Each structure stands twice: as structure tokens, then as C-alpha cells.
PDB file of C-alpha atoms in Angstrom:
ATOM      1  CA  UNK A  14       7.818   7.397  65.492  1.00 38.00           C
ATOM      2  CA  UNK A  15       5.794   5.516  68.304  1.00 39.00           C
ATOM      3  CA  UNK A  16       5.393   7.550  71.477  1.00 42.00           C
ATOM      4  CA  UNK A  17       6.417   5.342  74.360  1.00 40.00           C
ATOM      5  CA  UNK A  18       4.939   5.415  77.625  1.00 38.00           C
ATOM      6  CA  UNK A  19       5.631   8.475  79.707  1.00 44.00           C
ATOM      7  CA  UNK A  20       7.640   8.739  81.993  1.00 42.00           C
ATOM      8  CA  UNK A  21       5.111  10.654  84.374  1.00 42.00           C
ATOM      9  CA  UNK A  22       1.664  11.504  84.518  1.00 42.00           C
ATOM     10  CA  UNK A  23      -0.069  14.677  84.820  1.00 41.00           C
ATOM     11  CA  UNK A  24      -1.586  15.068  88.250  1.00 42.00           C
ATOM     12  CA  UNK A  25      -5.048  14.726  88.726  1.00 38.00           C
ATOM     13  CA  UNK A  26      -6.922  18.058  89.368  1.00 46.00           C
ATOM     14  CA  UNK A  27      -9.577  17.546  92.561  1.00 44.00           C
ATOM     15  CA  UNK A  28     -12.808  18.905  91.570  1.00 40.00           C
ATOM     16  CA  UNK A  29     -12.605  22.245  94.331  1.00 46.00           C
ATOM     17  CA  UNK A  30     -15.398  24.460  96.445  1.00 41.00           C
ATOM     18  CA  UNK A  31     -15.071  27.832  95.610  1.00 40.00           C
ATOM     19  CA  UNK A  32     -12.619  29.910  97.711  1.00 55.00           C
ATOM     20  CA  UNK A  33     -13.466  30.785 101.153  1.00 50.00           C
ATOM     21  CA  UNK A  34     -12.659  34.467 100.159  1.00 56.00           C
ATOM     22  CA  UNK A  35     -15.949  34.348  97.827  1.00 70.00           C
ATOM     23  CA  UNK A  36     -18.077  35.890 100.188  1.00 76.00           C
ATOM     24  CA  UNK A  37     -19.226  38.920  98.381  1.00 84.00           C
ATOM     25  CA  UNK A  38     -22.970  39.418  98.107  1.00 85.00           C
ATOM     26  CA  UNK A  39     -22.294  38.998  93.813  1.00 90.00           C
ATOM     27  CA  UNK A  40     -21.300  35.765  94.084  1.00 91.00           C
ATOM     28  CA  UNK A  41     -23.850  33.207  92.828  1.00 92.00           C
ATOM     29  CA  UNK A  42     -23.668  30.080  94.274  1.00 92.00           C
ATOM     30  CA  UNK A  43     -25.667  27.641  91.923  1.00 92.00           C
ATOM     31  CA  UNK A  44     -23.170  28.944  89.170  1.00 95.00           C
ATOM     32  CA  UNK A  45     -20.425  27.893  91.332  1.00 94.00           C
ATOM     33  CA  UNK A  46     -21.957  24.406  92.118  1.00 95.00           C
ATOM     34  CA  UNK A  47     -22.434  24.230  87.979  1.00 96.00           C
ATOM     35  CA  UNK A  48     -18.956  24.515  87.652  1.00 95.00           C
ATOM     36  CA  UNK A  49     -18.241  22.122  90.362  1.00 96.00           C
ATOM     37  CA  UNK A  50     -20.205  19.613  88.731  1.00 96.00           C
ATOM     38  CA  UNK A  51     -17.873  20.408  85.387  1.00 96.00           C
ATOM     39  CA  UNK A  52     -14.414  19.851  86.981  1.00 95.00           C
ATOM     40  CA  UNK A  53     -15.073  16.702  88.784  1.00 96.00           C
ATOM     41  CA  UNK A  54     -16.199  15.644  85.472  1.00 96.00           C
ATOM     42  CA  UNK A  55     -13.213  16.208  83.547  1.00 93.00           C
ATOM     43  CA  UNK A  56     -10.971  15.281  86.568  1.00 92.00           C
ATOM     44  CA  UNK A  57     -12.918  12.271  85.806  1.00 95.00           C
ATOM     45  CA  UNK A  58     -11.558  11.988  82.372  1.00 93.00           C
ATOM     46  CA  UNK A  59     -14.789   9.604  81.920  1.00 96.00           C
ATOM     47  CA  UNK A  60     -18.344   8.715  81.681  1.00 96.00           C
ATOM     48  CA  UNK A  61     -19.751   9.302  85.628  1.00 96.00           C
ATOM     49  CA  UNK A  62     -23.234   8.114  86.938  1.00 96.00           C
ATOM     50  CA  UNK A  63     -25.243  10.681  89.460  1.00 96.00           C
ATOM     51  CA  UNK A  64     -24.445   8.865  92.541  1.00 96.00           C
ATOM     52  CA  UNK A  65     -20.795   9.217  92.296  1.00 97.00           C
ATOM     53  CA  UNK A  66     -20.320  12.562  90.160  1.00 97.00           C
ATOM     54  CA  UNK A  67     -22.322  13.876  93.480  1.00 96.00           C
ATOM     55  CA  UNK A  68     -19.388  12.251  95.766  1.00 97.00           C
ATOM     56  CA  UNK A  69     -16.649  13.793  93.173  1.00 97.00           C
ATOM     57  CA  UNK A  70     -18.217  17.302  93.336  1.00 97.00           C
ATOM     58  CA  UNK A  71     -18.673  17.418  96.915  1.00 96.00           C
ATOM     59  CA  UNK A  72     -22.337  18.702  96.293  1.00 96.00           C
ATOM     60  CA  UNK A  73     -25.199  16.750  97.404  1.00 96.00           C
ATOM     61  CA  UNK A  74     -27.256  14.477  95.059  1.00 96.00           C
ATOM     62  CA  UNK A  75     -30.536  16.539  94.298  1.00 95.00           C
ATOM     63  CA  UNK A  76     -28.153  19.700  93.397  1.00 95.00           C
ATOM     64  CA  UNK A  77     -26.092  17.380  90.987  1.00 96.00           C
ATOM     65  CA  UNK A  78     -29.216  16.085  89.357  1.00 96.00           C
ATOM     66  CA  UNK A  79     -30.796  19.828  88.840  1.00 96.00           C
ATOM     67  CA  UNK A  80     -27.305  21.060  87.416  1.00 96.00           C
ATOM     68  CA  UNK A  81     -26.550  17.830  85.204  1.00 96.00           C
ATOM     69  CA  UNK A  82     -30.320  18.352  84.157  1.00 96.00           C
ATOM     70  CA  UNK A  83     -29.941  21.816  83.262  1.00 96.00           C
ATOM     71  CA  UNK A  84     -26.059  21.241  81.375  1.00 96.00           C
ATOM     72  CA  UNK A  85     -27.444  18.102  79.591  1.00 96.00           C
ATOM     73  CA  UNK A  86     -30.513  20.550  78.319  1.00 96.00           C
ATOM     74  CA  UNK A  87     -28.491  23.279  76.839  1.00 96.00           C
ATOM     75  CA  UNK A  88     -25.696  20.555  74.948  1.00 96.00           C
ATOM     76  CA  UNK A  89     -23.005  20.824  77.283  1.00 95.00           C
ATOM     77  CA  UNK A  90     -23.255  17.476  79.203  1.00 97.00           C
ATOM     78  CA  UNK A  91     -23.939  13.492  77.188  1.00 96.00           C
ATOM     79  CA  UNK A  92     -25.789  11.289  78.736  1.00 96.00           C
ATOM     80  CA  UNK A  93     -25.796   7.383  78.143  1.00 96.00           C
ATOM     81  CA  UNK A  94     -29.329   5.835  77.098  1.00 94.00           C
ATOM     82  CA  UNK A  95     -28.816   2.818  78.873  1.00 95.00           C
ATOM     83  CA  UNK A  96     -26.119   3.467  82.379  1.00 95.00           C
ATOM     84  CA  UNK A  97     -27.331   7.456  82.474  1.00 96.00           C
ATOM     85  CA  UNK A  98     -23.668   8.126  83.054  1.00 96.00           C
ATOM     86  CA  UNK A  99     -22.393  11.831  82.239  1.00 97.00           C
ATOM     87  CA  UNK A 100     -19.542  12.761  80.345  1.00 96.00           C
ATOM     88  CA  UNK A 101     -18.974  16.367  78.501  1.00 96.00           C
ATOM     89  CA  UNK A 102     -20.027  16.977  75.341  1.00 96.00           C
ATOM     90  CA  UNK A 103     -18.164  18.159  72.143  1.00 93.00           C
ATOM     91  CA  UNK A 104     -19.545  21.241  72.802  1.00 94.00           C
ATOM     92  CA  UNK A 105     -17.433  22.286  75.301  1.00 92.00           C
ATOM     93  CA  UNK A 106     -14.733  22.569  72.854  1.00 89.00           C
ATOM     94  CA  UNK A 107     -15.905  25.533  71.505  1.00 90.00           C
ATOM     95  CA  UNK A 108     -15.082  28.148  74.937  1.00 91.00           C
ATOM     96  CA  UNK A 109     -11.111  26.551  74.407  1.00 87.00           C
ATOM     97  CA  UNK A 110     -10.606  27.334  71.013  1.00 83.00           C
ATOM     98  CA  UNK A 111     -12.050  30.764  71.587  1.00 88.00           C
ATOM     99  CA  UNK A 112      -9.525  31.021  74.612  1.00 86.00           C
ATOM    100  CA  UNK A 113      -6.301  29.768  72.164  1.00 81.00           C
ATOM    101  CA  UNK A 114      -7.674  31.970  69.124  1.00 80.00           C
ATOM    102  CA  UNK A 115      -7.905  34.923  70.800  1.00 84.00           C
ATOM    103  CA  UNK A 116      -4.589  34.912  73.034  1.00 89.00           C
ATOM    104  CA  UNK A 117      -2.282  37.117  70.952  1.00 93.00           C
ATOM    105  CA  UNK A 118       0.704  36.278  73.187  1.00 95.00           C
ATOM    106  CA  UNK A 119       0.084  32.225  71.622  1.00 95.00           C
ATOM    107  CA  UNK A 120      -0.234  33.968  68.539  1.00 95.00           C
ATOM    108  CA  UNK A 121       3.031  35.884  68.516  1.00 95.00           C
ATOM    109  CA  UNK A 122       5.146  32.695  70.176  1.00 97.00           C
ATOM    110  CA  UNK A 123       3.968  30.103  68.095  1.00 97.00           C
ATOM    111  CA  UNK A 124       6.289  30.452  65.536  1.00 97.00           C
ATOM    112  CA  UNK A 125       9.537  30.830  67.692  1.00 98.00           C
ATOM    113  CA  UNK A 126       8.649  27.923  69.560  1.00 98.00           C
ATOM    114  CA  UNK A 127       7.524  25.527  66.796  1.00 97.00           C
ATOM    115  CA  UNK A 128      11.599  26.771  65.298  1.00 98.00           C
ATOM    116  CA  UNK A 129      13.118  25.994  68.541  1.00 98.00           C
ATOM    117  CA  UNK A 130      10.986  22.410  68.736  1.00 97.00           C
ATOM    118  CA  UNK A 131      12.928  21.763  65.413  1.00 97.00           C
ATOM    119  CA  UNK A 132      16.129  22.803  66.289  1.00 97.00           C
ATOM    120  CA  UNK A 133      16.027  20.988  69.622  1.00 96.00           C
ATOM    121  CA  UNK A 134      13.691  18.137  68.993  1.00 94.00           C
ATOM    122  CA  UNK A 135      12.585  18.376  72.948  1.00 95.00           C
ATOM    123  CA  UNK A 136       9.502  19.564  74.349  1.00 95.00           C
ATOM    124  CA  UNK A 137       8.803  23.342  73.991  1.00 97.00           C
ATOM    125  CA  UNK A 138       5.586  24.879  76.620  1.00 97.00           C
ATOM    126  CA  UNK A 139       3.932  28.449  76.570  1.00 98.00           C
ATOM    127  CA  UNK A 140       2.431  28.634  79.713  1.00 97.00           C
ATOM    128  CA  UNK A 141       0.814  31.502  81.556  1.00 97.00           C
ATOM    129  CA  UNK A 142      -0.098  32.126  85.507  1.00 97.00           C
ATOM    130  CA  UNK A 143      -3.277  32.013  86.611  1.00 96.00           C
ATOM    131  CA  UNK A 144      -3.327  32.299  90.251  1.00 93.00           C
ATOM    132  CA  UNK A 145      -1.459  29.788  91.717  1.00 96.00           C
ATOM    133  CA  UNK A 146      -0.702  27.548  88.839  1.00 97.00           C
ATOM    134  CA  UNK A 147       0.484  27.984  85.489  1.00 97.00           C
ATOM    135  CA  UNK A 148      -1.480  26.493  82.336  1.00 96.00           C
ATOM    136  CA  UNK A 149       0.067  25.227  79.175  1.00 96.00           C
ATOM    137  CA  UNK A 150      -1.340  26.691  76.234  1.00 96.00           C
ATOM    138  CA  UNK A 151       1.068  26.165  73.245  1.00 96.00           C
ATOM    139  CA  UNK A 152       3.053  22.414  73.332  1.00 95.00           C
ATOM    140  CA  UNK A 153       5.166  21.482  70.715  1.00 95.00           C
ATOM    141  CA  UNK A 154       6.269  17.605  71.690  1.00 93.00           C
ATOM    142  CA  UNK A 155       9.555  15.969  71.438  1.00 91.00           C
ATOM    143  CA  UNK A 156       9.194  12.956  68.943  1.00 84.00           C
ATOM    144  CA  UNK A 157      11.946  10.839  70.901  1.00 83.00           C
ATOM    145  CA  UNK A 158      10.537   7.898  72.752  1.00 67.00           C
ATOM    146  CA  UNK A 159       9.927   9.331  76.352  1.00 57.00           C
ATOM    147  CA  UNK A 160       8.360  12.580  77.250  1.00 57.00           C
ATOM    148  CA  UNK A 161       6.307  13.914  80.162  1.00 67.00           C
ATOM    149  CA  UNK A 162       2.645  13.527  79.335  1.00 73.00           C
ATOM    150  CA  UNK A 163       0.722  17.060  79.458  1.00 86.00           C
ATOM    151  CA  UNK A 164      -1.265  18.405  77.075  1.00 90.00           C
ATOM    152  CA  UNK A 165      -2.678  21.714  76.052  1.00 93.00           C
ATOM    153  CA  UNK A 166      -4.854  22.985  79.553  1.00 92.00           C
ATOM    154  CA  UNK A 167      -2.768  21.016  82.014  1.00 93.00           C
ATOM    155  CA  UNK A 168      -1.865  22.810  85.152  1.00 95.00           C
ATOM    156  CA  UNK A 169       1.199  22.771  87.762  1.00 96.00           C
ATOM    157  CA  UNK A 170       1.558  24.614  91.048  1.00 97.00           C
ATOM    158  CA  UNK A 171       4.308  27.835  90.110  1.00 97.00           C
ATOM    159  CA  UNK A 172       6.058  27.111  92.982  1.00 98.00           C
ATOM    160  CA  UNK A 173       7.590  24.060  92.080  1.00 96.00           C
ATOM    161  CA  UNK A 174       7.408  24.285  87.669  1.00 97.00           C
ATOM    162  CA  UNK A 175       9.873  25.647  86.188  1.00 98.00           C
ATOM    163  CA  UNK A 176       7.946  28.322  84.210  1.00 98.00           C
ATOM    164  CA  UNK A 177       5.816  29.555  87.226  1.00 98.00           C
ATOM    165  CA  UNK A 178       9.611  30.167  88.796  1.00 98.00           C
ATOM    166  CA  UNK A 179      10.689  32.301  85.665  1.00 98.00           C
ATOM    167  CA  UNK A 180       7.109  34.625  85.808  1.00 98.00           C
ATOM    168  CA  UNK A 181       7.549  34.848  89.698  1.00 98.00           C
ATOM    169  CA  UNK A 182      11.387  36.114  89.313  1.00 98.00           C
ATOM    170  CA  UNK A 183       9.997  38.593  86.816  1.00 97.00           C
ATOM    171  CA  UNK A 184       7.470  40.549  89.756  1.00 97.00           C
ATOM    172  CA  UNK A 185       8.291  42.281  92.820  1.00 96.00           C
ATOM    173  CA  UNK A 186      10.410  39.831  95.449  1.00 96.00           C
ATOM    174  CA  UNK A 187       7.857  40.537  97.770  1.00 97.00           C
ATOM    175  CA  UNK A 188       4.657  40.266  95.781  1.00 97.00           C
ATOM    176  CA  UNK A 189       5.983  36.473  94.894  1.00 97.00           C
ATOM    177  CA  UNK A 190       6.403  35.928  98.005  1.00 98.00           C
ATOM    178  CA  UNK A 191       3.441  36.872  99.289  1.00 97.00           C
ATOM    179  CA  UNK A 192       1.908  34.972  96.432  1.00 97.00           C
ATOM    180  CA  UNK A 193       3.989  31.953  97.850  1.00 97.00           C
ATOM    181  CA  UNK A 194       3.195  32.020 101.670  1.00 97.00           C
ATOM    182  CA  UNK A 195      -0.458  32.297 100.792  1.00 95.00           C
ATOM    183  CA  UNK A 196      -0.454  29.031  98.468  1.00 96.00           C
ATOM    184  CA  UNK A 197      -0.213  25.235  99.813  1.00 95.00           C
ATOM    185  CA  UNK A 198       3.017  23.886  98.951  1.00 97.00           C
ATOM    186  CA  UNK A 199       3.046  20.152  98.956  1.00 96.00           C
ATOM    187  CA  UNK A 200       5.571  17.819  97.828  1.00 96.00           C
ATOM    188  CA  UNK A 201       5.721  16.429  94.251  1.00 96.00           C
ATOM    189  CA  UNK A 202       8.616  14.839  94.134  1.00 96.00           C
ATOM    190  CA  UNK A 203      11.271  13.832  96.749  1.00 97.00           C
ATOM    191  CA  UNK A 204      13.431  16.580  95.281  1.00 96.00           C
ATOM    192  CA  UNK A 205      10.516  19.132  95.016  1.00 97.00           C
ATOM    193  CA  UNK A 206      11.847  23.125  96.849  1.00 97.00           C
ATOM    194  CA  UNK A 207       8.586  23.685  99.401  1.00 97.00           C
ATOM    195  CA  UNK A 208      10.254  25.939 102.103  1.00 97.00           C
ATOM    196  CA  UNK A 209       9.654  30.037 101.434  1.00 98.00           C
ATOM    197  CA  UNK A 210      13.719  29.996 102.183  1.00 97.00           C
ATOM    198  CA  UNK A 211      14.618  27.795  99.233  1.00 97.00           C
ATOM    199  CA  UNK A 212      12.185  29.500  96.693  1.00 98.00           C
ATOM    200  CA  UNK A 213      13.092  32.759  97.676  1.00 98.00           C
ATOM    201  CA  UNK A 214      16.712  31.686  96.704  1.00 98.00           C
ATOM    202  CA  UNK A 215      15.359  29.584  93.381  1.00 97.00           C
ATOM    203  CA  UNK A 216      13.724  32.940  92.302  1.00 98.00           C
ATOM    204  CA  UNK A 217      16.896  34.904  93.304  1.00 98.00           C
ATOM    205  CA  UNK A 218      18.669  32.300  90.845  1.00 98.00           C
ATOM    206  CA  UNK A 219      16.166  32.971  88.539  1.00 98.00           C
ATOM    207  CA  UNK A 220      16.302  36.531  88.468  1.00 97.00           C
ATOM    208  CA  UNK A 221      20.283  36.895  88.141  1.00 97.00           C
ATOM    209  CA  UNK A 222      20.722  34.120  85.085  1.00 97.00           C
ATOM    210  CA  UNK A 223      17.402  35.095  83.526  1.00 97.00           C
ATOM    211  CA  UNK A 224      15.777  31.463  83.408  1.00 98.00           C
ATOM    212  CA  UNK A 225      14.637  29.096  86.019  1.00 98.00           C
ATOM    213  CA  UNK A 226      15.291  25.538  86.539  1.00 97.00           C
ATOM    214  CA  UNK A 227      13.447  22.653  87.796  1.00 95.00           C
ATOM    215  CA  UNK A 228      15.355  19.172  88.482  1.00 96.00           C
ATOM    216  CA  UNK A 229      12.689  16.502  88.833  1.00 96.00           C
ATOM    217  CA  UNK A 230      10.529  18.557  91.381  1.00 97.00           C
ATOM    218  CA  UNK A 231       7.557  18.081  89.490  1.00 95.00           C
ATOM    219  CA  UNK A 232       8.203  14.812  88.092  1.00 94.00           C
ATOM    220  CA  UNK A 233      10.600  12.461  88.444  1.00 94.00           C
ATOM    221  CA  UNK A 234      12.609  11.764  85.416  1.00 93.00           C
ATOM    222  CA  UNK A 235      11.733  15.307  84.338  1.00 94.00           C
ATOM    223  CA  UNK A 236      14.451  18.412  83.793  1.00 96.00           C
ATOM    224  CA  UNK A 237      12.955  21.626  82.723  1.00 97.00           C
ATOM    225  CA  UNK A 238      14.850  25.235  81.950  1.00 98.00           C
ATOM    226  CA  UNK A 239      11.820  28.271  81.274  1.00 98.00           C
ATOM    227  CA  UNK A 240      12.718  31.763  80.401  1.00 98.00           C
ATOM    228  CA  UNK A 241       9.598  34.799  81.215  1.00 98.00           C
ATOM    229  CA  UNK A 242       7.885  37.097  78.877  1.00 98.00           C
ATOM    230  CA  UNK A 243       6.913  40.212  79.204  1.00 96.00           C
ATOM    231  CA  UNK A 244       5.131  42.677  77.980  1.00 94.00           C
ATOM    232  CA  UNK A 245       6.165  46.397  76.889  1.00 92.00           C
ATOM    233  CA  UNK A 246       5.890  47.719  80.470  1.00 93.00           C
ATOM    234  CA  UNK A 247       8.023  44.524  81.696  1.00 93.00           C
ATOM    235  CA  UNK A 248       5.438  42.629  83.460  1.00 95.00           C
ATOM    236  CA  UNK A 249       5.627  38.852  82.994  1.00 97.00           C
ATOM    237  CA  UNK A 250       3.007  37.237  80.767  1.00 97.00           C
ATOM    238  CA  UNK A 251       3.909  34.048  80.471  1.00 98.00           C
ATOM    239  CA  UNK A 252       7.078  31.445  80.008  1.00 98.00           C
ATOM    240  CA  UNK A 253       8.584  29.365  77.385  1.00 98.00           C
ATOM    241  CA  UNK A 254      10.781  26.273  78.160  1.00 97.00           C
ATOM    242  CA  UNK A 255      12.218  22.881  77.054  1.00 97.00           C
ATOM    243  CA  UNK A 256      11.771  20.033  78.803  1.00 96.00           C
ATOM    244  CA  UNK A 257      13.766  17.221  78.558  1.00 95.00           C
ATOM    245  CA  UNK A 258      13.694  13.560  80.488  1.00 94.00           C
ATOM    246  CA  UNK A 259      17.104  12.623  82.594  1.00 91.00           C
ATOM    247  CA  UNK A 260      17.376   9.064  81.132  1.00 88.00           C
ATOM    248  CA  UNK A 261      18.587  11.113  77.829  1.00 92.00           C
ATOM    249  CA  UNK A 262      19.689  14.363  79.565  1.00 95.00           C
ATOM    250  CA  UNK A 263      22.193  15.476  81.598  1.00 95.00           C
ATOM    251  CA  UNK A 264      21.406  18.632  84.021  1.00 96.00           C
ATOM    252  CA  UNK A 265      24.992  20.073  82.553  1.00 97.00           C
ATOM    253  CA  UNK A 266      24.158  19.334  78.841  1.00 97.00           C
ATOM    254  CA  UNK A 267      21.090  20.882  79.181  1.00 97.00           C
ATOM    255  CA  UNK A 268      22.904  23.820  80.802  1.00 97.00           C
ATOM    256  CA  UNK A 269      25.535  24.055  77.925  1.00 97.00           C
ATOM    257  CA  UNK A 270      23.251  23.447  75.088  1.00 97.00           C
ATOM    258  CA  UNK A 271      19.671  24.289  75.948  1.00 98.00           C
ATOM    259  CA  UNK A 272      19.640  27.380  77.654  1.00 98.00           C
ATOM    260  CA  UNK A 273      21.529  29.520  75.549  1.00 98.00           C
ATOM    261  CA  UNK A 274      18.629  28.350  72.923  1.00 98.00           C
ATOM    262  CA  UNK A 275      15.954  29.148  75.358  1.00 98.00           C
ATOM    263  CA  UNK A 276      17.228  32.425  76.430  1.00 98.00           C
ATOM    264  CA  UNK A 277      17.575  33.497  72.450  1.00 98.00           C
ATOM    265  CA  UNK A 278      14.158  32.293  71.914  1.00 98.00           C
ATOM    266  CA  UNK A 279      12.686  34.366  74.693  1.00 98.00           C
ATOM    267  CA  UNK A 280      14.362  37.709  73.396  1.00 97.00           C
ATOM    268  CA  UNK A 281      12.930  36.984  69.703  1.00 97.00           C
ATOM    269  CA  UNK A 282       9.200  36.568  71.119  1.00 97.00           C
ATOM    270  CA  UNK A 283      10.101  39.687  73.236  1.00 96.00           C
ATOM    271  CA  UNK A 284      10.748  41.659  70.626  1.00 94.00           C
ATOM    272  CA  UNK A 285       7.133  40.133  69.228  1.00 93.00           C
ATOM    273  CA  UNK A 286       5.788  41.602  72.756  1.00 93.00           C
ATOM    274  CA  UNK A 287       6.387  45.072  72.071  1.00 85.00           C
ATOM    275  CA  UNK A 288       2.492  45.760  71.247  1.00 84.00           C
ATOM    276  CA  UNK A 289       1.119  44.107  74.088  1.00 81.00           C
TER     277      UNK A 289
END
């Protein structure tokens, strides 16, 4: 069947200067401006001339034009014969499959959550933390006409996704909240929970029920249930969840018949977990 148009994009991710808290004398800056010069490209999503991939990275033009130079050497950058605009080569597909083939917690979900993408015939995520966001690294799509349009390597803030809720209820209340007041929390939606007060009673929720919800906060049009993972020592390592749009959905059908799936799902990968 045709996938229509989605209901919501995937937000743009702003090519970023390393951390203020890199100040150690290890830290290399030319590696840092290299990688820079790599995000603002794929922010991008297209081909960029010098001039303005300098203005996307932040960086000045001469240290674009010696990094571009020295990526477009070694295969990792394209450059146009005839506008000299940039854009990343194929070869840069090679560091995310290694990533995907050698994550054993993708590995052991897969299966679960290609049987629960059957059963349900909504979107089913594995996503994992990674500082303040969580990345989607297994996503089996919904075939129905609307769905939310991520892909494998998209990123959301934890603080207002459903699955970064569900691995944050999993630690210590006070090490996710720490994690929280130390992270901007902007708006995503109108509906989107910012305040420390409100999360710390989301992840409350969270922890008693054993999933985590998120009601358009993220997107609009967008209702997503996530249930953790953990490992044999019970730390989280990731989430699974459905994700459904509210044109088709109702928050208490998805209640009644989606989260009893979702929860069953997460104990059969669990079980999986017992080696990691």
C-alpha cells in the first residue's frame, strides 16, 4: 500500500560545537571541527557549497575548506564537478551497519518486534539513550496510510519521547533527574511535559505501570506507549514501543489493546537479555 504523507516530520538536528565541558588537554579540536563539518552536512540532507556548509557548521571558511579537502581525499565526502557542492558519500554507510551488526541487544529484539509489528500492524521502535536523546535503531513501520516519519538514526530529546521516559523510570529517581535539570527542555508540542515537577510525576507513572506514555508531546497527531529493557543486573538498555497516530487511535484503545501487547513483548526480549 502507498505511504501517505506523514503526519509529522522528524526535527531537524542543528549541526552543534562540542560541549563546553570538553576542556581536557586530550581533546583534539580539528577532529571535533571534522565532525562539525559532518553533521551540518547531513542536517543538510543535501548537496552544500563551501560558503554556506561554513555558515551551517559554525566554523570559519578556510577550516571548512581544509576539512572538506581532507574528507573528500579519503572517500568520505562527493563533490560536484561543476557547483563544487558537498554531500556524503556512500561510504559513510559502512561505520552504521557496523554499529546495527554488532548491537546484540538489536539482534536479540528483532524478532519480537518484527512479531508484534504483525500482530499490531502499528509502528514498533528499539531505541537506546545516548545522553540526552534516544536513537532509533530497529523500526518496523505500520503499512496503514499515516505514520510519523523517522527512520533508523533519528533522535528525540528523552524527556519528552516516550521511550527515553520508560529507560529514565528504570534508573535511580535522582540520577534522572539530575540527568533532566542538566538538559534544555524546550517545547515540542503544545502538549509537550517540560517542568522537572511534571516529569518527575510522568516517570513516577512510569515506574508503577511499567511503561511510559507520550500523548502528542513530540508530535502532534502522534500517541506512543514504550516499555524498558534491561539487562541481567537490571539496568535499562534500551525501549521498545508502538506508536500509533490519533486520527485512527484512541488514547483508551491504545490503553486496552496495545499495552498489554507491549508489556508481553518487553518480558519475551527480557528473557533474551539474560546474557547481556
Amino acid at each position: 500500500m502507498p505511504r501517505a504523507r506523514s503526519i509529522a516530520a522528524a526535527p531537524a538536528r542543528k549541526a552543534r560545537k562540542p560541549d563546553a565541558g570538553l576542556d581536557s588537554s586530550l581533546f583534539i579540536a580539528s577532529v571535533a571541527k571534522c565532525f562539525q563539518v559532518l553533521e551540518a552536512l547531513n542536517s543538510a540532507g543535501r548537496a552544500v557549497a563551501l560558503t554556506e556548509l561554513a555558515a551551517l557548521a559554525q566554523l570559519d571558511r578556510s577550516a571548512v575548506q581544509r576539512v572538506t579537502h581532507t574528507l573528500h581525499a579519503l572517500g568520505y565526502l562527493r563533490q560536484h564537478p561543476l557547483t563544487r557542492a558537498f554531500t556524503l558519500s556512500g561510504r559513510m554507510l559502512e561505520f552504521g551497519h557496523t554499529v546495527l551488526a554488532t548491537d546484540r541487544l538489536r539482534e536479540k529484539a528483532s524478532p519480537y518486534l518484527e512479531a508484534l509489528n504483525r500482530k499490531t500492524g502499528e509502528t514498533v521502535n528499539l531505541t537506546e539513550m545516548e545522553g540526552p536523546e534516544i536513537v532509533y535503531v530497529v523500526r518496523f513501520p505500520s503499512l496503514h496510510a499515516v505514520s510519523v516519519d523517522l527512520h533508523v538514526g533519528s533522535r528525540l530529546p528523552v524527556y519528552c519521547s516516550a521511550a527515553g521516559r520508560a529507560i529514565l523510570s528504570r534508573l535511580d529517581e535522582a540520577e534522572a533527574m539530575a540527568m533532566l535539570g542538566g538538559m534544555k527542555r524546550t517545547s515540542m508540542t503544545k502538549r509537550t511535559v517540560t517542568d522537572l515537577q511534571g516529569l518527575r510525576a510522568a516517570l513516577a507513572r512510569a515506574r508503577e505501570l511499567g511503561y511510559a506514555l507520550n500523548d502528542q508531546e513530540a508530535f502532534v497527531g502522534d500517541i506512543s506507549i514504550a516499555a524498558a529493557l534491561s539487562n541481567r543486573a537490571g539496568e535499562p538498555v534500551g525501549a521498545i514501543n508502538i506508536a500509533v497516530p490519533s486520527p485512527r487511535w484512541q488514547l483508551a484503545e491504545v490503553l486496552r489493546r496495545l499495552v498489554p501487547q507491549l508489556l508481553k513483548t518487553a518480558r519475551e526480549i527480557n528473557r533474551e537479555l539474560a546474557d547481556l
